mmCIF file of the C-alpha atoms, coordinates in Angstrom:
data_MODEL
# 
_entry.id   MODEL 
# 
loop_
_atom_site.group_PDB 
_atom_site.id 
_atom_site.type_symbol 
_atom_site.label_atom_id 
_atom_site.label_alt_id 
_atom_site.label_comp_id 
_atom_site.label_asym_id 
_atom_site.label_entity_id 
_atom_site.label_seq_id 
_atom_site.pdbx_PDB_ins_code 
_atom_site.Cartn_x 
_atom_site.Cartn_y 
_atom_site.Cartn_z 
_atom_site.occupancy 
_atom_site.B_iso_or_equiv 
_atom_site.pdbx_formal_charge 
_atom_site.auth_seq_id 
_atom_site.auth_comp_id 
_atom_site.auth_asym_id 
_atom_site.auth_atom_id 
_atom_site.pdbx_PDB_model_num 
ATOM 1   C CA . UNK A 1 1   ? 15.722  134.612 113.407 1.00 0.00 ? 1   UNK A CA 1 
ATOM 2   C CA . UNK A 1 2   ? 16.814  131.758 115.707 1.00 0.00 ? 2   UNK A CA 1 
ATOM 3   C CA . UNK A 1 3   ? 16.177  133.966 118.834 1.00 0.00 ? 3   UNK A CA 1 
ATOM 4   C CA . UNK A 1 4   ? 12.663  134.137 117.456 1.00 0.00 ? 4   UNK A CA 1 
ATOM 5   C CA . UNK A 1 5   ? 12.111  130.661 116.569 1.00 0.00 ? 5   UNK A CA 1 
ATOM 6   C CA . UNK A 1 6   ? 13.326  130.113 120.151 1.00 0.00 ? 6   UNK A CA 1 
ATOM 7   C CA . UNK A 1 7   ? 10.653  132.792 121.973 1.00 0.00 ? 7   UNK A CA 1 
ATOM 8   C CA . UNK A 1 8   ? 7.674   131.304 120.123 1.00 0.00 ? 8   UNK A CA 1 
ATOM 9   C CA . UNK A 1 9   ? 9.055   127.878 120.903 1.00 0.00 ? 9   UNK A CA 1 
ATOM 10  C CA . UNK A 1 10  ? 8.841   129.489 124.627 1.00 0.00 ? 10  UNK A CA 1 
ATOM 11  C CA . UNK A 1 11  ? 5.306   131.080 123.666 1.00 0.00 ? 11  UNK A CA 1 
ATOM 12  C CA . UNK A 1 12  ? 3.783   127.216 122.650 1.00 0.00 ? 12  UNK A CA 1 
ATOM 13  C CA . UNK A 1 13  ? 5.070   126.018 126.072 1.00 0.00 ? 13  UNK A CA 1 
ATOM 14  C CA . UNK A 1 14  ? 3.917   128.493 128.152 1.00 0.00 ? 14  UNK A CA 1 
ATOM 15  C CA . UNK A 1 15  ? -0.028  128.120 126.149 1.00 0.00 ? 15  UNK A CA 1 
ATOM 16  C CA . UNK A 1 16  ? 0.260   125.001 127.980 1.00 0.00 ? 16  UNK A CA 1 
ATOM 17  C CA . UNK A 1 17  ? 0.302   125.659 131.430 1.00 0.00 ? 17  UNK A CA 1 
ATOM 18  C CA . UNK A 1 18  ? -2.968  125.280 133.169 1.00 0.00 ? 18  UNK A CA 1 
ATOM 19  C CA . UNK A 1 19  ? -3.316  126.791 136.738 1.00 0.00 ? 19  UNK A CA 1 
ATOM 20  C CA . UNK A 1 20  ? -5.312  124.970 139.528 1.00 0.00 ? 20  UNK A CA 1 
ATOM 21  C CA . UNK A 1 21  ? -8.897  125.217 140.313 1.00 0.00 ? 21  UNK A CA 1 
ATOM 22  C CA . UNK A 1 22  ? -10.592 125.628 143.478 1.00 0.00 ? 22  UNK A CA 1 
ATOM 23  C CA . UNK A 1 23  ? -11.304 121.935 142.934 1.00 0.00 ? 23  UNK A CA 1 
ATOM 24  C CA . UNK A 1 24  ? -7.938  120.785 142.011 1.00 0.00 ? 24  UNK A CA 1 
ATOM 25  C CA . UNK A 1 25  ? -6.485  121.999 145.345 1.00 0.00 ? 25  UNK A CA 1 
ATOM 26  C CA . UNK A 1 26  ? -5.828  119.732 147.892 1.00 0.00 ? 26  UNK A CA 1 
ATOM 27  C CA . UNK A 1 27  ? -9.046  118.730 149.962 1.00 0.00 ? 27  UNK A CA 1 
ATOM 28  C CA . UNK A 1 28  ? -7.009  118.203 153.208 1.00 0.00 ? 28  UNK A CA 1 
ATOM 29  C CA . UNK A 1 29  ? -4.518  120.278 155.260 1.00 0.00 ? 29  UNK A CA 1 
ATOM 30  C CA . UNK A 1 30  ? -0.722  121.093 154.636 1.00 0.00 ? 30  UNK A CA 1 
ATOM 31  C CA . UNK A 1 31  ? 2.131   121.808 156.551 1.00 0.00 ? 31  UNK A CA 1 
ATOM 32  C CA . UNK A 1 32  ? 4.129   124.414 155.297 1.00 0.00 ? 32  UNK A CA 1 
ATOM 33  C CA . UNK A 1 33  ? 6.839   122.507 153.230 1.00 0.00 ? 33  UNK A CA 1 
ATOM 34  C CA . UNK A 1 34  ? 3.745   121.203 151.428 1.00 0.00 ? 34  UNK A CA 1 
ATOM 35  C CA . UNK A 1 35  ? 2.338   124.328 150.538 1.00 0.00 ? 35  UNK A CA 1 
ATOM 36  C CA . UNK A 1 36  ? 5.650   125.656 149.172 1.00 0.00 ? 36  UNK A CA 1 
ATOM 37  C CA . UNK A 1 37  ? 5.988   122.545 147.177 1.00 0.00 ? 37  UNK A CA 1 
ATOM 38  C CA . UNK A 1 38  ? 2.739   123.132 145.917 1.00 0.00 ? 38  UNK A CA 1 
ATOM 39  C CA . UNK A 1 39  ? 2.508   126.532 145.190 1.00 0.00 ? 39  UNK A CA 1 
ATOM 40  C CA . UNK A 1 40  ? 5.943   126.827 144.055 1.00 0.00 ? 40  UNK A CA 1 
ATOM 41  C CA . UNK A 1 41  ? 5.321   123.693 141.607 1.00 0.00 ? 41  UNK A CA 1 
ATOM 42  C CA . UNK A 1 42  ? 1.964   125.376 140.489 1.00 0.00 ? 42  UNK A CA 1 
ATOM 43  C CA . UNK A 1 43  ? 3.243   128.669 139.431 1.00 0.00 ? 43  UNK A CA 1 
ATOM 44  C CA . UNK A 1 44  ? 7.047   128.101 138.950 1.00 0.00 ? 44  UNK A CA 1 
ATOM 45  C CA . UNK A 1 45  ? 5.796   126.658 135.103 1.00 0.00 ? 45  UNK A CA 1 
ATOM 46  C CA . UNK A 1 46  ? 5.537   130.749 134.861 1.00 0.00 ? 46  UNK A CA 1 
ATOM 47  C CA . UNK A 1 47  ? 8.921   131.628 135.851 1.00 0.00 ? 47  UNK A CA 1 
ATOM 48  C CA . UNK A 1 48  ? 7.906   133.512 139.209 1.00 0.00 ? 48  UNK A CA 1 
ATOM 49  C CA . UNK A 1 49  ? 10.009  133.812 141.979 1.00 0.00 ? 49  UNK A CA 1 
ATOM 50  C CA . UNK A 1 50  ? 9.192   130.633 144.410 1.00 0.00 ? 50  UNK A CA 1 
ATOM 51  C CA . UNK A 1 51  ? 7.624   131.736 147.488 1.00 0.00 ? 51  UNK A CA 1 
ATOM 52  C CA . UNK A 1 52  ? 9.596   130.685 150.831 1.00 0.00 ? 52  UNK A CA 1 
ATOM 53  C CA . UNK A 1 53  ? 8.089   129.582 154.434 1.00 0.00 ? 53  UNK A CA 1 
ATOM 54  C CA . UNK A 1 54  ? 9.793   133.181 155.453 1.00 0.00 ? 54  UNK A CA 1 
ATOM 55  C CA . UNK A 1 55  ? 7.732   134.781 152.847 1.00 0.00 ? 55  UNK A CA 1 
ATOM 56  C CA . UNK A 1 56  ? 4.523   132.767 154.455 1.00 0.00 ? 56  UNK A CA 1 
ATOM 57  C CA . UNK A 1 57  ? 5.317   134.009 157.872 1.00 0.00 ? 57  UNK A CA 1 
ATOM 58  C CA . UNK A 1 58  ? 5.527   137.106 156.769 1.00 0.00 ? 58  UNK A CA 1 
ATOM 59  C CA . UNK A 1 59  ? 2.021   136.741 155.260 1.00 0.00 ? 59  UNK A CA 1 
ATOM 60  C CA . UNK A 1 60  ? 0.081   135.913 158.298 1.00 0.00 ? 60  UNK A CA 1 
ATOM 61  C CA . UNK A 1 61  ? 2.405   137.862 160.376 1.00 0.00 ? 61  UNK A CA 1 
ATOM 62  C CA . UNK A 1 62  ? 0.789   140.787 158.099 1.00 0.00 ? 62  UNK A CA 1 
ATOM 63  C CA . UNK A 1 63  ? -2.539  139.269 157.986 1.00 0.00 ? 63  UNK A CA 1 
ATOM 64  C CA . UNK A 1 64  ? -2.103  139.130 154.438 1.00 0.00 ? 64  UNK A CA 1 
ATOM 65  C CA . UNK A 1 65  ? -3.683  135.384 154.623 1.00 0.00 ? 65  UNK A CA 1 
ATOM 66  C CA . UNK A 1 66  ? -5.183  133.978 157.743 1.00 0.00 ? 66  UNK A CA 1 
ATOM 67  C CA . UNK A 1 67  ? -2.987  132.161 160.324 1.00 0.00 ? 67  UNK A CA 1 
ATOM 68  C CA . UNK A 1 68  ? -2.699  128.555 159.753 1.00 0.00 ? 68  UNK A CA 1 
ATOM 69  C CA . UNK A 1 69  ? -4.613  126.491 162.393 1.00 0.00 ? 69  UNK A CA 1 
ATOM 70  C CA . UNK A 1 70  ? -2.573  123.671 164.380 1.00 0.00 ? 70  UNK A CA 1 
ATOM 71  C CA . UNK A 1 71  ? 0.314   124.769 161.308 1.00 0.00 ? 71  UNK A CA 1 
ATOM 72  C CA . UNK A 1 72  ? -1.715  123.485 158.974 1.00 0.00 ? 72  UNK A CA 1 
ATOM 73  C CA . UNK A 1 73  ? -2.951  125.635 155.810 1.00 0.00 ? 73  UNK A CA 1 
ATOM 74  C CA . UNK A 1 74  ? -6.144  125.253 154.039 1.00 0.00 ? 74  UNK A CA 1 
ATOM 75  C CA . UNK A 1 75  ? -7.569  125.704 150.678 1.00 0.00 ? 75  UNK A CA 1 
ATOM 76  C CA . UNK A 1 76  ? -8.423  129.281 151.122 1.00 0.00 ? 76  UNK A CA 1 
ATOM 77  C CA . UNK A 1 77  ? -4.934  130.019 152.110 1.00 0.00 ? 77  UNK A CA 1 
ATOM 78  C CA . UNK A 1 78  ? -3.616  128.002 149.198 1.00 0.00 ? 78  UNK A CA 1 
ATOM 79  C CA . UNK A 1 79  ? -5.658  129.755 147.083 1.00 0.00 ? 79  UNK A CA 1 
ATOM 80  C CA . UNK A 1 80  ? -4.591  133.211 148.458 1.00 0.00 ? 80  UNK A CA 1 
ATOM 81  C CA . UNK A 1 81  ? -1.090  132.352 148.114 1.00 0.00 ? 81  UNK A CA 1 
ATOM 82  C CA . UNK A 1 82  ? -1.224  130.802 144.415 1.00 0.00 ? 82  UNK A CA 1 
ATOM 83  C CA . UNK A 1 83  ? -2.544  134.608 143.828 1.00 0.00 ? 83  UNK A CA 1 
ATOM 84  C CA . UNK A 1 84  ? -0.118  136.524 146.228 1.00 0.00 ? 84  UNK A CA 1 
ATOM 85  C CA . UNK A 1 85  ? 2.635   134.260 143.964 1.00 0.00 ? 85  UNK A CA 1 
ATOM 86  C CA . UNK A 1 86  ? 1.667   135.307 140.862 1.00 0.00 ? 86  UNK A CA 1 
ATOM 87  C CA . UNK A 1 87  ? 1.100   138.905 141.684 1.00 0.00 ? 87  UNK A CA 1 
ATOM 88  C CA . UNK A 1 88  ? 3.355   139.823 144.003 1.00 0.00 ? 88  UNK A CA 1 
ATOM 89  C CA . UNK A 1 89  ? 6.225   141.114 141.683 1.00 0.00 ? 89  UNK A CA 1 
ATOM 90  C CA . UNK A 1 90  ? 4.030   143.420 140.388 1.00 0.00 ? 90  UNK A CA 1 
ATOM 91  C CA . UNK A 1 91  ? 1.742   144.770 143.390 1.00 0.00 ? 91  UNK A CA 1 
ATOM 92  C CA . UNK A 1 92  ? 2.700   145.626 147.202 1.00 0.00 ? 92  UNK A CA 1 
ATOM 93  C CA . UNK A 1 93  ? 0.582   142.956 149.291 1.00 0.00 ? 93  UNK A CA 1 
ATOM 94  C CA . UNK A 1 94  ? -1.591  145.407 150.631 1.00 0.00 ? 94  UNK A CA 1 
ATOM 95  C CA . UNK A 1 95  ? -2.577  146.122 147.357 1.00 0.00 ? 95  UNK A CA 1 
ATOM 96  C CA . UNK A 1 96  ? -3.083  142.053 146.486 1.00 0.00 ? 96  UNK A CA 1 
ATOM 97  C CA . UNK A 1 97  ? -5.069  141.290 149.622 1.00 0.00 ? 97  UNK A CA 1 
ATOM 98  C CA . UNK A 1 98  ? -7.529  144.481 148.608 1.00 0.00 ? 98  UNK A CA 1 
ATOM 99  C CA . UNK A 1 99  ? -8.013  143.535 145.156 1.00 0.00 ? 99  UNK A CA 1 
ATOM 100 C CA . UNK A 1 100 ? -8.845  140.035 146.559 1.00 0.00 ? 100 UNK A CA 1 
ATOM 101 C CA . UNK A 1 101 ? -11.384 141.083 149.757 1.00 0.00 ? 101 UNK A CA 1 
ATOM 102 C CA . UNK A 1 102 ? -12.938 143.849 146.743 1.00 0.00 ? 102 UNK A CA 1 
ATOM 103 C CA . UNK A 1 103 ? -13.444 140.770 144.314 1.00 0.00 ? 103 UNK A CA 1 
ATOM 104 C CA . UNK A 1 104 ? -14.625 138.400 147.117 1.00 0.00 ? 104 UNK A CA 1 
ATOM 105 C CA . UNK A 1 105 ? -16.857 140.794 148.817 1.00 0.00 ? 105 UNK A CA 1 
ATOM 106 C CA . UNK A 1 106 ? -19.316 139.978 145.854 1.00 0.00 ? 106 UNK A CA 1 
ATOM 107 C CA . UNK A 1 107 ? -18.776 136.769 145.125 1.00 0.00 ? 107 UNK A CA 1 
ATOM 108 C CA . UNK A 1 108 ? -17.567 133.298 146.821 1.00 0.00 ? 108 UNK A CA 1 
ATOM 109 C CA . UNK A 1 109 ? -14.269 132.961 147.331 1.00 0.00 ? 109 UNK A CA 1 
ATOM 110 C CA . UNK A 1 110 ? -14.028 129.957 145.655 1.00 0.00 ? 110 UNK A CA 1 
ATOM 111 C CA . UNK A 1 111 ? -16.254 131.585 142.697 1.00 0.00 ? 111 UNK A CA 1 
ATOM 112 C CA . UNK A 1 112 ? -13.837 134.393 142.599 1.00 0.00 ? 112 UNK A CA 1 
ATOM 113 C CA . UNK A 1 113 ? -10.671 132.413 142.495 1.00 0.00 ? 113 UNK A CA 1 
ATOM 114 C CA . UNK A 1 114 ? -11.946 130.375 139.765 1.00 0.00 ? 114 UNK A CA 1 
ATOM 115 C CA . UNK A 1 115 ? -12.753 132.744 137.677 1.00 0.00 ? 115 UNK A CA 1 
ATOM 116 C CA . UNK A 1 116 ? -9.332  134.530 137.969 1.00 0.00 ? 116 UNK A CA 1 
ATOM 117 C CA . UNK A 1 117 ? -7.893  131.545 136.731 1.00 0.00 ? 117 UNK A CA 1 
ATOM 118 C CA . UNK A 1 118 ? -10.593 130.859 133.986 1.00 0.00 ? 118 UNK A CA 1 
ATOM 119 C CA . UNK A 1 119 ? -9.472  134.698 132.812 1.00 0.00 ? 119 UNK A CA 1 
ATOM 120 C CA . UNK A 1 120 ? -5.495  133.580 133.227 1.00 0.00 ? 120 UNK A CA 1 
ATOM 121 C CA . UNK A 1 121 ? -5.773  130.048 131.877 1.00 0.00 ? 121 UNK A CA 1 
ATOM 122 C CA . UNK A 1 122 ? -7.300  131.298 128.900 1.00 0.00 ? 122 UNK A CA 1 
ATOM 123 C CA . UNK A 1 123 ? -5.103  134.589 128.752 1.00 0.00 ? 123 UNK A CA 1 
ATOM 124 C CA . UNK A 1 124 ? -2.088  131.750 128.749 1.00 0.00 ? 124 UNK A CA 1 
ATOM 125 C CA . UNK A 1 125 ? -3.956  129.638 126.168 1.00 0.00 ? 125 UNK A CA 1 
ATOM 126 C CA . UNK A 1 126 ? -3.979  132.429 123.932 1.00 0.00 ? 126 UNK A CA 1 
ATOM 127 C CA . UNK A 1 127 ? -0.707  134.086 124.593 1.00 0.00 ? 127 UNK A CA 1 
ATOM 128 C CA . UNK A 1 128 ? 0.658   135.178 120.753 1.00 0.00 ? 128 UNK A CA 1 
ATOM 129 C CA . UNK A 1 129 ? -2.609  134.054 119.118 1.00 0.00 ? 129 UNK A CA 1 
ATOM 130 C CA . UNK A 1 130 ? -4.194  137.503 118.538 1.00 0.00 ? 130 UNK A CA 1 
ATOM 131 C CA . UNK A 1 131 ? -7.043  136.323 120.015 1.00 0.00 ? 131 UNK A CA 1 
ATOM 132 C CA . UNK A 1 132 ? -9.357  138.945 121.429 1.00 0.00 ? 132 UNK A CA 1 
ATOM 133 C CA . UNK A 1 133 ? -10.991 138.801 125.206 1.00 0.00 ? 133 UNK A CA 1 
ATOM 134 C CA . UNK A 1 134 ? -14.404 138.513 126.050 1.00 0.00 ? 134 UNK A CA 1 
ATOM 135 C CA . UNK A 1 135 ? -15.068 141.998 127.044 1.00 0.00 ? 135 UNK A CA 1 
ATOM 136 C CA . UNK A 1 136 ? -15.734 142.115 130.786 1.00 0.00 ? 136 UNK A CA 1 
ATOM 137 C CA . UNK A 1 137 ? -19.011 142.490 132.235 1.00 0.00 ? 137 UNK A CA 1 
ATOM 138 C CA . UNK A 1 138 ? -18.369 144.167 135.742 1.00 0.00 ? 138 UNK A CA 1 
ATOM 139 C CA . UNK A 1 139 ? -15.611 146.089 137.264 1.00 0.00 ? 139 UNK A CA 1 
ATOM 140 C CA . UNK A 1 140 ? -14.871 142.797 139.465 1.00 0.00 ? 140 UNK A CA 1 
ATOM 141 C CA . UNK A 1 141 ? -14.323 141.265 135.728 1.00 0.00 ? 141 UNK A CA 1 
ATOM 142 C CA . UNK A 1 142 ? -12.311 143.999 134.284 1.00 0.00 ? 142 UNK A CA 1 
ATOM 143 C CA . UNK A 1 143 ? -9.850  144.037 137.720 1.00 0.00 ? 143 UNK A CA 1 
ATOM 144 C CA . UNK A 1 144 ? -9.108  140.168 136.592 1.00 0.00 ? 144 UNK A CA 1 
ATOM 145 C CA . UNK A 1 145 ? -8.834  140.706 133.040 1.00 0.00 ? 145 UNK A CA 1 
ATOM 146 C CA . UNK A 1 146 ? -6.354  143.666 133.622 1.00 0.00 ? 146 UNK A CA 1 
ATOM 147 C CA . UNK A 1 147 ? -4.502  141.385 136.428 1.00 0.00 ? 147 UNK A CA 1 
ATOM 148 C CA . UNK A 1 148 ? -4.348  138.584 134.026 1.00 0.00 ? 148 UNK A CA 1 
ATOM 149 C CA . UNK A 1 149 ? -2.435  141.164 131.278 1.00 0.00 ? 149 UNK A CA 1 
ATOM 150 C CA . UNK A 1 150 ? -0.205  142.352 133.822 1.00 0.00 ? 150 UNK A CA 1 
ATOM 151 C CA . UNK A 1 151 ? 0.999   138.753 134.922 1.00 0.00 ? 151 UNK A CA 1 
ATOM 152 C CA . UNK A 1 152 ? 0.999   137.958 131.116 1.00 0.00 ? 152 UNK A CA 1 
ATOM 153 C CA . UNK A 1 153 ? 3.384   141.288 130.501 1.00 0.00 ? 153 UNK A CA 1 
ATOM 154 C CA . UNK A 1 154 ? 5.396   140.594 132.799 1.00 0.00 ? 154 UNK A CA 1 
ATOM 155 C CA . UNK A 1 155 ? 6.658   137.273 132.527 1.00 0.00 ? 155 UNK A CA 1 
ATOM 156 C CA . UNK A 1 156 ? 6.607   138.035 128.606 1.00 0.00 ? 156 UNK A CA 1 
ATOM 157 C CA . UNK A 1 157 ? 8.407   140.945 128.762 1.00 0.00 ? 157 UNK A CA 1 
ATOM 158 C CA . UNK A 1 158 ? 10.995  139.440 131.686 1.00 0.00 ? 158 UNK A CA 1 
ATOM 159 C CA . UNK A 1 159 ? 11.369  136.255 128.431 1.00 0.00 ? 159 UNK A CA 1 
ATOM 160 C CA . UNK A 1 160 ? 12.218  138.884 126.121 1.00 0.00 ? 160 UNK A CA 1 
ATOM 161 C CA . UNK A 1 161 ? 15.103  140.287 128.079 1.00 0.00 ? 161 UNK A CA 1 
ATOM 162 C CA . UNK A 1 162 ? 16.455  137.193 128.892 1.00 0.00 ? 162 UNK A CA 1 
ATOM 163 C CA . UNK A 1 163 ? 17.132  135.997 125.663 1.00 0.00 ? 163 UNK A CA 1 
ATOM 164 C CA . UNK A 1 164 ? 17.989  139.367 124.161 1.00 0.00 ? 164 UNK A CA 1 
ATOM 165 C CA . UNK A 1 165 ? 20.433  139.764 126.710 1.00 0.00 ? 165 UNK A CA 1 
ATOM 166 C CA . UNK A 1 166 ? 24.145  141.032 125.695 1.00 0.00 ? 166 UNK A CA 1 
ATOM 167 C CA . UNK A 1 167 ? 27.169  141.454 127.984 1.00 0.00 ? 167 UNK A CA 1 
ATOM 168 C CA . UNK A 1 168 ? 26.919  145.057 128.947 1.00 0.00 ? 168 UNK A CA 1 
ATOM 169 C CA . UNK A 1 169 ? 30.962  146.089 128.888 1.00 0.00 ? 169 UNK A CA 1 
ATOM 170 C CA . UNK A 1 170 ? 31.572  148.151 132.116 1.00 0.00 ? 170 UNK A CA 1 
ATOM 171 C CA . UNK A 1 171 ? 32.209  151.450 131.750 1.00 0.00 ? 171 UNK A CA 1 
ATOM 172 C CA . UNK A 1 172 ? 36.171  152.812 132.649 1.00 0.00 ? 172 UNK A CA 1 
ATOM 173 C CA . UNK A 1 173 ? 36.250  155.270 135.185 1.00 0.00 ? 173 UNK A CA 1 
ATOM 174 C CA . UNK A 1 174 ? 38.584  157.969 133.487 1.00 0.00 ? 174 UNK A CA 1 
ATOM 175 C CA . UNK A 1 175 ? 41.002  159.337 136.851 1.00 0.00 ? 175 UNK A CA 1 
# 
């Protein structure tokens, strides 16, 4: 019962995190130890793997995110990365960077980020509450929604196995 006590103690901090908005990313540009500071401090509350300036290069050697100009990064690259963090355990990059040109295509880009993280903030909010989504309205909707879950799953399901966790004894190889 203790292990219990100790997820939904997990559950209550996790409702708390609130991921940035468009307008709560910086307004000027970064260099890259910035923007690893950033988005690492952003979506590390989540227990995601940190992104690394080798995993940036890689990015915009890949054009998953557009090259930095002068080495400095932008919103829209911050933005993109925040996103990449959070989903990249869980989808190739290819796969990211088409869900995000598919959901920007109709929408602003700053629109379309927002609303991603109005669907995960409240998706967080709500984690263990039983309460029931707003049922999407588009596919573009039901993409985030289903994104949102995913993240959610994950991270829940990665909790769950960390604190049911036994020492597996190795098996003796019989000669």
């Amino acid at each position: 019962m203790a292990e219990f006590d100790q997820y939904n103690r997990w559950e209550a901090q996790i409702r708390q995190v609130k991921l940035p908005h468009w307008s709560e990313l910086p307004k000027f540009d970064l260099y890259m130890d910035q923007v690893v500071a950033f988005v690492n401090d952003a979506i590390g509350q989540l227990g995601v793997e940190p992104i690394t300036p080798a995993m940036i290069n890689n990015y915009v050697k890949h054009q998953v995110i557009i090259a930095p100009v002068k080495k400095k990064y932008q919103t829209m690259q911050l933005a993109d990365l925040l996103l990449i963090g959070l989903l990249k355990p869980l989808f190739s990059t290819e796969t990211i960077r088409h869900g995000i040109d598919q959901v920007t295509a109709g929408d602003f880009p700053k629109q379309a980020y927002d609303n991603f993280i109005d669907v995960l903030n409240n998706s967080l909010k709500n984690l263990g509450q039983g309460q029931p989504e707003a049922p999407a309205k588009t596919l573009n909707d039901k993409l985030m929604q289903v994104a949102a879950d995913t993240i959610l799953n994950r991270i829940q399901s990665e909790q769950l196995l960390r604190m049911i966790q036994k020492p597996i004894k190795p098996i003796k190889k019989v000669k």
